[in-house]
């Protein structure tokens, strides 16, 4: 019967850890008497794998299910014109793609990284955002106190596998974007100049730049209502607002 088939597939979809016997039992509780073999056949015909395989919680499933309360952080490096190697620490929200530049330094000491963690917690509290998880790699620049501070804020640190950067792909992708759109096009003089450029890019990224990963929305600003008036479209007056000397461009309607 079609209604039973639909219900079996619904139970399988809504409860990935249930096997055909568990689904069969739930049907009996609902007063629906069918053979367990019938449930197995329905799942098989729909190309749904056995429960042990469906129950395996993959990393991708974890990222999707926890996206709203998930942060990721990482260090990346850049070099100034004077040859000084600078280390930048960034954090990104998985769901909204909001980026936070925690700082840049030539000497990422344990004290500096620990203070960055404290600043992050205060910033999250000001934004009324609670993160349950933060993903980071096993970089030795992260001291134990970094994890302890996050744990005190009820944020569990999740370590990526050894040399598996794709486990932190969201922040890795952002770093590539930052290099392509900013750092590869800018001559950085010193730490002060680097921080200024990064703050400008942080504002641009969070407020103006559309993101394909969130259906071309912006982390801190929703998309406007689409223009439907043909007359208004035919008389568009779009102005450019350059940032960082034209390295970044924002466009908006003339007032």
PDB file of C-alpha atoms in Angstrom:
ATOM      1  CA  UNK A   1       0.000   0.000   0.000  1.00  0.00           C
ATOM      2  CA  UNK A   2       1.380   3.392  -1.030  1.00  0.00           C
ATOM      3  CA  UNK A   3       0.626   5.120   2.283  1.00  0.00           C
ATOM      4  CA  UNK A   4       2.642   2.519   4.211  1.00  0.00           C
ATOM      5  CA  UNK A   5       5.553   2.831   1.785  1.00  0.00           C
ATOM      6  CA  UNK A   6       5.539   6.616   2.182  1.00  0.00           C
ATOM      7  CA  UNK A   7       5.492   6.268   5.969  1.00  0.00           C
ATOM      8  CA  UNK A   8       8.360   3.749   5.994  1.00  0.00           C
ATOM      9  CA  UNK A   9      10.523   6.048   3.876  1.00  0.00           C
ATOM     10  CA  UNK A  10       9.620   9.009   6.062  1.00  0.00           C
ATOM     11  CA  UNK A  11      10.641   7.155   9.224  1.00  0.00           C
ATOM     12  CA  UNK A  12      13.921   6.143   7.599  1.00  0.00           C
ATOM     13  CA  UNK A  13      14.657   9.719   6.538  1.00  0.00           C
ATOM     14  CA  UNK A  14      13.766  11.307   9.872  1.00  0.00           C
ATOM     15  CA  UNK A  15      15.606   8.659  11.908  1.00  0.00           C
ATOM     16  CA  UNK A  16      18.865   7.749  10.148  1.00  0.00           C
ATOM     17  CA  UNK A  17      19.921   5.356  12.924  1.00  0.00           C
ATOM     18  CA  UNK A  18      16.799   3.188  12.633  1.00  0.00           C
ATOM     19  CA  UNK A  19      17.108  -0.157  10.893  1.00  0.00           C
ATOM     20  CA  UNK A  20      14.255  -1.972   9.206  1.00  0.00           C
ATOM     21  CA  UNK A  21      13.406  -3.876  12.410  1.00  0.00           C
ATOM     22  CA  UNK A  22      13.197  -0.645  14.421  1.00  0.00           C
ATOM     23  CA  UNK A  23      10.948   0.875  11.767  1.00  0.00           C
ATOM     24  CA  UNK A  24       8.862  -2.299  11.771  1.00  0.00           C
ATOM     25  CA  UNK A  25       8.433  -1.976  15.532  1.00  0.00           C
ATOM     26  CA  UNK A  26       7.341   1.653  15.227  1.00  0.00           C
ATOM     27  CA  UNK A  27       4.722   0.646  12.676  1.00  0.00           C
ATOM     28  CA  UNK A  28       3.345  -1.939  15.105  1.00  0.00           C
ATOM     29  CA  UNK A  29       3.136   0.737  17.820  1.00  0.00           C
ATOM     30  CA  UNK A  30       1.072   2.786  15.364  1.00  0.00           C
ATOM     31  CA  UNK A  31      -1.221  -0.183  14.804  1.00  0.00           C
ATOM     32  CA  UNK A  32       0.098  -0.866  11.309  1.00  0.00           C
ATOM     33  CA  UNK A  33       0.729  -4.576  10.879  1.00  0.00           C
ATOM     34  CA  UNK A  34       3.167  -5.483   8.126  1.00  0.00           C
ATOM     35  CA  UNK A  35       5.951  -8.030   7.919  1.00  0.00           C
ATOM     36  CA  UNK A  36       9.487  -6.950   8.784  1.00  0.00           C
ATOM     37  CA  UNK A  37      10.560  -8.329   5.412  1.00  0.00           C
ATOM     38  CA  UNK A  38       8.139  -5.903   3.748  1.00  0.00           C
ATOM     39  CA  UNK A  39       9.845  -2.967   5.471  1.00  0.00           C
ATOM     40  CA  UNK A  40      13.222  -4.316   4.363  1.00  0.00           C
ATOM     41  CA  UNK A  41      11.982  -4.585   0.768  1.00  0.00           C
ATOM     42  CA  UNK A  42      10.599  -1.024   0.770  1.00  0.00           C
ATOM     43  CA  UNK A  43      13.957   0.325   1.933  1.00  0.00           C
ATOM     44  CA  UNK A  44      15.823  -1.808  -0.559  1.00  0.00           C
ATOM     45  CA  UNK A  45      13.630  -0.689  -3.471  1.00  0.00           C
ATOM     46  CA  UNK A  46      14.289   2.943  -2.491  1.00  0.00           C
ATOM     47  CA  UNK A  47      18.058   2.277  -2.533  1.00  0.00           C
ATOM     48  CA  UNK A  48      18.356   3.095   1.160  1.00  0.00           C
ATOM     49  CA  UNK A  49      21.385   1.417   2.683  1.00  0.00           C
ATOM     50  CA  UNK A  50      21.132  -0.820   5.776  1.00  0.00           C
ATOM     51  CA  UNK A  51      20.905   0.952   9.111  1.00  0.00           C
ATOM     52  CA  UNK A  52      24.554   0.503  10.168  1.00  0.00           C
ATOM     53  CA  UNK A  53      25.659   2.463   7.104  1.00  0.00           C
ATOM     54  CA  UNK A  54      22.924   5.063   7.441  1.00  0.00           C
ATOM     55  CA  UNK A  55      23.788   5.502  11.093  1.00  0.00           C
ATOM     56  CA  UNK A  56      27.426   6.356  10.421  1.00  0.00           C
ATOM     57  CA  UNK A  57      27.767  10.014  11.330  1.00  0.00           C
ATOM     58  CA  UNK A  58      30.143  11.454   8.755  1.00  0.00           C
ATOM     59  CA  UNK A  59      32.132  14.634   9.231  1.00  0.00           C
ATOM     60  CA  UNK A  60      30.006  16.386   6.596  1.00  0.00           C
ATOM     61  CA  UNK A  61      26.837  15.425   8.470  1.00  0.00           C
ATOM     62  CA  UNK A  62      28.307  16.810  11.684  1.00  0.00           C
ATOM     63  CA  UNK A  63      29.145  20.116   9.994  1.00  0.00           C
ATOM     64  CA  UNK A  64      25.651  20.431   8.535  1.00  0.00           C
ATOM     65  CA  UNK A  65      23.792  19.473  11.699  1.00  0.00           C
ATOM     66  CA  UNK A  66      25.820  21.776  13.971  1.00  0.00           C
ATOM     67  CA  UNK A  67      26.358  24.681  11.564  1.00  0.00           C
ATOM     68  CA  UNK A  68      24.309  27.186  13.576  1.00  0.00           C
ATOM     69  CA  UNK A  69      26.508  26.728  16.660  1.00  0.00           C
ATOM     70  CA  UNK A  70      29.806  25.954  14.956  1.00  0.00           C
ATOM     71  CA  UNK A  71      32.929  28.097  14.652  1.00  0.00           C
ATOM     72  CA  UNK A  72      36.189  27.355  12.888  1.00  0.00           C
ATOM     73  CA  UNK A  73      39.531  29.072  13.360  1.00  0.00           C
ATOM     74  CA  UNK A  74      42.996  28.954  11.879  1.00  0.00           C
ATOM     75  CA  UNK A  75      46.261  30.813  11.497  1.00  0.00           C
ATOM     76  CA  UNK A  76      47.618  31.924   8.160  1.00  0.00           C
ATOM     77  CA  UNK A  77      50.817  33.710   7.239  1.00  0.00           C
ATOM     78  CA  UNK A  78      51.775  36.690   5.137  1.00  0.00           C
ATOM     79  CA  UNK A  79      55.017  38.626   4.678  1.00  0.00           C
ATOM     80  CA  UNK A  80      55.444  42.408   4.777  1.00  0.00           C
ATOM     81  CA  UNK A  81      57.654  44.409   2.419  1.00  0.00           C
ATOM     82  CA  UNK A  82      60.334  44.475   5.114  1.00  0.00           C
ATOM     83  CA  UNK A  83      60.410  40.681   5.163  1.00  0.00           C
ATOM     84  CA  UNK A  84      58.624  40.282   8.492  1.00  0.00           C
ATOM     85  CA  UNK A  85      56.476  37.164   8.660  1.00  0.00           C
ATOM     86  CA  UNK A  86      53.086  37.932  10.189  1.00  0.00           C
ATOM     87  CA  UNK A  87      50.634  35.412  11.618  1.00  0.00           C
ATOM     88  CA  UNK A  88      46.914  36.169  11.358  1.00  0.00           C
ATOM     89  CA  UNK A  89      44.300  34.395  13.496  1.00  0.00           C
ATOM     90  CA  UNK A  90      40.755  34.268  12.126  1.00  0.00           C
ATOM     91  CA  UNK A  91      37.441  32.739  13.184  1.00  0.00           C
ATOM     92  CA  UNK A  92      34.422  32.096  10.966  1.00  0.00           C
ATOM     93  CA  UNK A  93      30.822  31.158  11.749  1.00  0.00           C
ATOM     94  CA  UNK A  94      29.839  28.138   9.674  1.00  0.00           C
ATOM     95  CA  UNK A  95      26.175  29.020   9.202  1.00  0.00           C
ATOM     96  CA  UNK A  96      26.346  32.753   8.496  1.00  0.00           C
ATOM     97  CA  UNK A  97      29.940  32.900   7.213  1.00  0.00           C
ATOM     98  CA  UNK A  98      30.659  35.877   9.459  1.00  0.00           C
ATOM     99  CA  UNK A  99      34.393  36.386   9.776  1.00  0.00           C
ATOM    100  CA  UNK A 100      36.274  37.739  12.779  1.00  0.00           C
ATOM    101  CA  UNK A 101      39.902  38.840  12.543  1.00  0.00           C
ATOM    102  CA  UNK A 102      41.286  38.155  16.014  1.00  0.00           C
ATOM    103  CA  UNK A 103      44.619  39.812  15.332  1.00  0.00           C
ATOM    104  CA  UNK A 104      47.948  39.719  13.531  1.00  0.00           C
ATOM    105  CA  UNK A 105      51.378  39.424  15.091  1.00  0.00           C
ATOM    106  CA  UNK A 106      54.948  38.499  14.280  1.00  0.00           C
ATOM    107  CA  UNK A 107      55.152  36.571  17.550  1.00  0.00           C
ATOM    108  CA  UNK A 108      52.101  34.368  18.246  1.00  0.00           C
ATOM    109  CA  UNK A 109      53.089  33.559  21.816  1.00  0.00           C
ATOM    110  CA  UNK A 110      50.905  31.551  24.170  1.00  0.00           C
ATOM    111  CA  UNK A 111      49.954  34.763  25.974  1.00  0.00           C
ATOM    112  CA  UNK A 112      48.926  36.460  22.703  1.00  0.00           C
ATOM    113  CA  UNK A 113      46.812  33.510  21.539  1.00  0.00           C
ATOM    114  CA  UNK A 114      45.215  33.181  24.976  1.00  0.00           C
ATOM    115  CA  UNK A 115      44.220  36.843  24.966  1.00  0.00           C
ATOM    116  CA  UNK A 116      42.766  36.398  21.477  1.00  0.00           C
ATOM    117  CA  UNK A 117      40.556  33.625  22.877  1.00  0.00           C
ATOM    118  CA  UNK A 118      39.344  35.915  25.670  1.00  0.00           C
ATOM    119  CA  UNK A 119      38.585  38.664  23.163  1.00  0.00           C
ATOM    120  CA  UNK A 120      36.646  36.193  21.026  1.00  0.00           C
ATOM    121  CA  UNK A 121      34.487  35.089  23.954  1.00  0.00           C
ATOM    122  CA  UNK A 122      33.676  38.705  24.840  1.00  0.00           C
ATOM    123  CA  UNK A 123      32.817  39.482  21.223  1.00  0.00           C
ATOM    124  CA  UNK A 124      30.522  36.460  20.992  1.00  0.00           C
ATOM    125  CA  UNK A 125      28.785  37.469  24.220  1.00  0.00           C
ATOM    126  CA  UNK A 126      28.242  40.996  22.887  1.00  0.00           C
ATOM    127  CA  UNK A 127      26.693  39.486  19.757  1.00  0.00           C
ATOM    128  CA  UNK A 128      24.532  37.097  21.853  1.00  0.00           C
ATOM    129  CA  UNK A 129      26.007  34.179  19.942  1.00  0.00           C
ATOM    130  CA  UNK A 130      26.720  30.894  21.697  1.00  0.00           C
ATOM    131  CA  UNK A 131      29.038  28.454  19.965  1.00  0.00           C
ATOM    132  CA  UNK A 132      28.867  24.828  21.038  1.00  0.00           C
ATOM    133  CA  UNK A 133      31.885  23.785  18.971  1.00  0.00           C
ATOM    134  CA  UNK A 134      35.043  25.345  17.568  1.00  0.00           C
ATOM    135  CA  UNK A 135      37.120  23.484  14.993  1.00  0.00           C
ATOM    136  CA  UNK A 136      40.862  24.019  14.892  1.00  0.00           C
ATOM    137  CA  UNK A 137      43.895  22.139  13.688  1.00  0.00           C
ATOM    138  CA  UNK A 138      46.713  20.783  15.837  1.00  0.00           C
ATOM    139  CA  UNK A 139      49.007  23.768  15.303  1.00  0.00           C
ATOM    140  CA  UNK A 140      51.451  24.120  18.185  1.00  0.00           C
ATOM    141  CA  UNK A 141      50.686  27.844  18.373  1.00  0.00           C
ATOM    142  CA  UNK A 142      47.462  26.981  20.220  1.00  0.00           C
ATOM    143  CA  UNK A 143      48.250  26.571  23.947  1.00  0.00           C
ATOM    144  CA  UNK A 144      46.166  24.372  26.242  1.00  0.00           C
ATOM    145  CA  UNK A 145      44.808  27.515  27.880  1.00  0.00           C
ATOM    146  CA  UNK A 146      43.174  28.479  24.580  1.00  0.00           C
ATOM    147  CA  UNK A 147      40.970  25.385  24.787  1.00  0.00           C
ATOM    148  CA  UNK A 148      40.378  25.885  28.515  1.00  0.00           C
ATOM    149  CA  UNK A 149      39.050  29.418  28.020  1.00  0.00           C
ATOM    150  CA  UNK A 150      36.632  28.195  25.372  1.00  0.00           C
ATOM    151  CA  UNK A 151      35.577  25.282  27.585  1.00  0.00           C
ATOM    152  CA  UNK A 152      34.750  27.744  30.377  1.00  0.00           C
ATOM    153  CA  UNK A 153      32.375  29.404  27.904  1.00  0.00           C
ATOM    154  CA  UNK A 154      30.792  25.994  27.184  1.00  0.00           C
ATOM    155  CA  UNK A 155      32.427  25.773  23.750  1.00  0.00           C
ATOM    156  CA  UNK A 156      33.979  22.404  22.960  1.00  0.00           C
ATOM    157  CA  UNK A 157      37.133  22.433  20.833  1.00  0.00           C
ATOM    158  CA  UNK A 158      37.152  19.829  18.047  1.00  0.00           C
ATOM    159  CA  UNK A 159      40.574  18.977  16.621  1.00  0.00           C
ATOM    160  CA  UNK A 160      40.992  18.101  12.964  1.00  0.00           C
ATOM    161  CA  UNK A 161      42.907  15.041  11.855  1.00  0.00           C
ATOM    162  CA  UNK A 162      46.639  15.240  11.302  1.00  0.00           C
ATOM    163  CA  UNK A 163      47.366  16.930   7.956  1.00  0.00           C
ATOM    164  CA  UNK A 164      43.713  16.825   6.857  1.00  0.00           C
ATOM    165  CA  UNK A 165      42.966  20.503   6.074  1.00  0.00           C
ATOM    166  CA  UNK A 166      39.676  19.651   4.357  1.00  0.00           C
ATOM    167  CA  UNK A 167      38.220  18.958   7.812  1.00  0.00           C
ATOM    168  CA  UNK A 168      38.422  22.714   8.314  1.00  0.00           C
ATOM    169  CA  UNK A 169      37.483  23.554   4.745  1.00  0.00           C
ATOM    170  CA  UNK A 170      35.242  26.565   5.480  1.00  0.00           C
ATOM    171  CA  UNK A 171      37.978  28.631   7.088  1.00  0.00           C
ATOM    172  CA  UNK A 172      40.593  27.291   4.654  1.00  0.00           C
ATOM    173  CA  UNK A 173      38.422  28.496   1.781  1.00  0.00           C
ATOM    174  CA  UNK A 174      38.085  31.911   3.415  1.00  0.00           C
ATOM    175  CA  UNK A 175      41.862  32.194   3.730  1.00  0.00           C
ATOM    176  CA  UNK A 176      42.206  31.458   0.004  1.00  0.00           C
ATOM    177  CA  UNK A 177      39.583  34.114  -0.746  1.00  0.00           C
ATOM    178  CA  UNK A 178      41.346  36.658   1.466  1.00  0.00           C
ATOM    179  CA  UNK A 179      44.630  36.010  -0.311  1.00  0.00           C
ATOM    180  CA  UNK A 180      43.061  36.241  -3.769  1.00  0.00           C
ATOM    181  CA  UNK A 181      40.929  39.337  -3.149  1.00  0.00           C
ATOM    182  CA  UNK A 182      43.191  41.253  -0.757  1.00  0.00           C
ATOM    183  CA  UNK A 183      46.692  40.120   0.132  1.00  0.00           C
ATOM    184  CA  UNK A 184      47.825  39.122  -3.371  1.00  0.00           C
ATOM    185  CA  UNK A 185      46.785  42.585  -4.573  1.00  0.00           C
ATOM    186  CA  UNK A 186      48.176  44.670  -1.712  1.00  0.00           C
ATOM    187  CA  UNK A 187      51.717  45.605  -0.712  1.00  0.00           C
ATOM    188  CA  UNK A 188      51.741  45.308   3.075  1.00  0.00           C
ATOM    189  CA  UNK A 189      54.208  47.660   4.742  1.00  0.00           C
ATOM    190  CA  UNK A 190      54.008  46.606   8.377  1.00  0.00           C
ATOM    191  CA  UNK A 191      51.775  45.181  11.093  1.00  0.00           C
ATOM    192  CA  UNK A 192      49.704  48.353  11.403  1.00  0.00           C
ATOM    193  CA  UNK A 193      49.055  48.443   7.665  1.00  0.00           C
ATOM    194  CA  UNK A 194      48.164  44.737   7.659  1.00  0.00           C
ATOM    195  CA  UNK A 195      45.638  45.154  10.467  1.00  0.00           C
ATOM    196  CA  UNK A 196      44.069  48.132   8.701  1.00  0.00           C
ATOM    197  CA  UNK A 197      43.717  46.178   5.455  1.00  0.00           C
ATOM    198  CA  UNK A 198      42.290  43.154   7.257  1.00  0.00           C
ATOM    199  CA  UNK A 199      39.740  45.276   9.156  1.00  0.00           C
ATOM    200  CA  UNK A 200      38.597  46.856   5.906  1.00  0.00           C
ATOM    201  CA  UNK A 201      38.268  43.432   4.318  1.00  0.00           C
ATOM    202  CA  UNK A 202      36.434  42.062   7.359  1.00  0.00           C
ATOM    203  CA  UNK A 203      33.859  44.857   7.051  1.00  0.00           C
ATOM    204  CA  UNK A 204      33.579  44.356   3.288  1.00  0.00           C
ATOM    205  CA  UNK A 205      33.195  40.585   3.661  1.00  0.00           C
ATOM    206  CA  UNK A 206      30.579  40.717   6.428  1.00  0.00           C
ATOM    207  CA  UNK A 207      28.492  43.653   5.207  1.00  0.00           C
ATOM    208  CA  UNK A 208      28.727  43.853   1.429  1.00  0.00           C
ATOM    209  CA  UNK A 209      30.157  40.776  -0.290  1.00  0.00           C
ATOM    210  CA  UNK A 210      27.599  38.129  -1.375  1.00  0.00           C
ATOM    211  CA  UNK A 211      28.418  34.506  -0.533  1.00  0.00           C
ATOM    212  CA  UNK A 212      27.414  31.570  -2.693  1.00  0.00           C
ATOM    213  CA  UNK A 213      27.542  29.254   0.324  1.00  0.00           C
ATOM    214  CA  UNK A 214      24.571  31.096   1.870  1.00  0.00           C
ATOM    215  CA  UNK A 215      22.580  31.713  -1.339  1.00  0.00           C
ATOM    216  CA  UNK A 216      24.361  34.994  -2.096  1.00  0.00           C
ATOM    217  CA  UNK A 217      23.308  36.598   1.166  1.00  0.00           C
ATOM    218  CA  UNK A 218      25.665  38.640   3.339  1.00  0.00           C
ATOM    219  CA  UNK A 219      26.602  37.595   6.888  1.00  0.00           C
ATOM    220  CA  UNK A 220      25.445  40.774   8.631  1.00  0.00           C
ATOM    221  CA  UNK A 221      23.054  42.300   6.126  1.00  0.00           C
ATOM    222  CA  UNK A 222      20.109  40.661   4.357  1.00  0.00           C
ATOM    223  CA  UNK A 223      19.562  41.041   0.642  1.00  0.00           C
ATOM    224  CA  UNK A 224      17.233  43.881  -0.375  1.00  0.00           C
ATOM    225  CA  UNK A 225      13.887  43.271  -1.997  1.00  0.00           C
ATOM    226  CA  UNK A 226      14.351  42.790  -5.760  1.00  0.00           C
ATOM    227  CA  UNK A 227      13.517  45.687  -8.043  1.00  0.00           C
ATOM    228  CA  UNK A 228      10.368  44.872 -10.009  1.00  0.00           C
ATOM    229  CA  UNK A 229       9.533  48.287 -11.452  1.00  0.00           C
ATOM    230  CA  UNK A 230      10.660  48.299 -15.134  1.00  0.00           C
ATOM    231  CA  UNK A 231      10.988  52.087 -15.114  1.00  0.00           C
ATOM    232  CA  UNK A 232      13.325  51.969 -12.135  1.00  0.00           C
ATOM    233  CA  UNK A 233      15.429  49.254 -13.749  1.00  0.00           C
ATOM    234  CA  UNK A 234      15.736  51.259 -16.961  1.00  0.00           C
ATOM    235  CA  UNK A 235      17.093  54.253 -15.025  1.00  0.00           C
ATOM    236  CA  UNK A 236      19.626  52.605 -12.769  1.00  0.00           C
ATOM    237  CA  UNK A 237      22.197  54.928 -11.234  1.00  0.00           C
ATOM    238  CA  UNK A 238      24.847  52.776  -9.565  1.00  0.00           C
ATOM    239  CA  UNK A 239      27.782  54.360  -7.773  1.00  0.00           C
ATOM    240  CA  UNK A 240      31.117  52.749  -6.952  1.00  0.00           C
ATOM    241  CA  UNK A 241      32.699  53.084  -3.533  1.00  0.00           C
ATOM    242  CA  UNK A 242      36.344  51.981  -3.606  1.00  0.00           C
ATOM    243  CA  UNK A 243      38.041  50.621  -0.499  1.00  0.00           C
ATOM    244  CA  UNK A 244      41.785  50.367   0.048  1.00  0.00           C
ATOM    245  CA  UNK A 245      42.499  52.431  -3.043  1.00  0.00           C
ATOM    246  CA  UNK A 246      40.281  50.341  -5.296  1.00  0.00           C
ATOM    247  CA  UNK A 247      41.489  46.903  -4.205  1.00  0.00           C
ATOM    248  CA  UNK A 248      37.903  46.343  -3.066  1.00  0.00           C
ATOM    249  CA  UNK A 249      34.849  47.876  -4.723  1.00  0.00           C
ATOM    250  CA  UNK A 250      31.360  48.288  -3.292  1.00  0.00           C
ATOM    251  CA  UNK A 251      28.408  49.301  -5.458  1.00  0.00           C
ATOM    252  CA  UNK A 252      25.223  51.000  -4.349  1.00  0.00           C
ATOM    253  CA  UNK A 253      22.328  52.993  -5.722  1.00  0.00           C
ATOM    254  CA  UNK A 254      22.786  56.743  -5.834  1.00  0.00           C
ATOM    255  CA  UNK A 255      20.916  58.524  -3.067  1.00  0.00           C
TER     256      UNK A 255
END
